[in-house]
C-alpha positions as MATLAB code, in Angstrom:
seq = 'MRFAFLTEFKQICVKHQYNRIARFFCEVSKKLAVMVVRGNLGWISFKNFNL';
ca = [
      -0.094    0.101   -0.013;
       2.655    2.355    1.137;
       4.969    1.738   -1.968;
       1.812    2.382   -4.211;
       1.783    5.630   -2.680;
       5.100    6.158   -3.440;
       4.892    5.403   -7.139;
       1.669    7.568   -7.514;
       3.633   10.407   -5.599;
       6.511   10.209   -8.164;
       4.193   10.723  -10.996;
       2.707   13.701   -9.353;
       6.387   14.928   -8.812;
       7.304   14.164  -12.600;
       3.935   15.951  -13.770;
       4.691   18.982  -11.921;
       8.579   18.948  -12.489;
       8.633   22.505  -14.280;
       7.241   23.901  -11.157;
      10.102   25.266   -8.736;
       7.999   25.026   -5.539;
       6.354   21.597   -6.423;
       9.818   20.469   -7.166;
      11.167   21.206   -3.926;
       8.056   19.967   -1.973;
       8.646   16.640   -3.918;
      12.236   16.452   -2.884;
      11.551   16.830    0.643;
       8.776   14.683    0.856;
      10.807   11.768   -0.972;
      13.342   12.315    1.616;
      10.685   12.022    4.288;
       9.141    9.051    2.647;
      12.373    7.268    2.604;
      13.155    7.904    6.425;
       9.514    6.794    7.131;
       9.969    3.215    5.147;
      13.497    2.939    6.582;
      12.023    3.666   10.280;
       9.201    1.143    9.597;
      11.332   -1.678    8.466;
      13.504   -0.926   11.154;
      10.527   -1.038   13.791;
       9.200   -4.178   12.288;
      12.409   -5.973   12.545;
      12.972   -4.774   16.121;
       9.634   -6.033   16.966;
      10.309   -9.405   15.461;
      13.468   -9.647   17.543;
      11.468   -8.559   20.939;
       9.050  -11.691   20.350;
];
């Protein structure tokens, strides 16, 4: 579900590539999305080890 959202978001970013503000927003959001995904993966593996 989250990866589908990311690909959809990427399409929006490509569509608004010419818009400087939208491009900046996309870059920031991309970095946040990567951190969230990494954080969730880390949390999941951490949770599994605590079983």
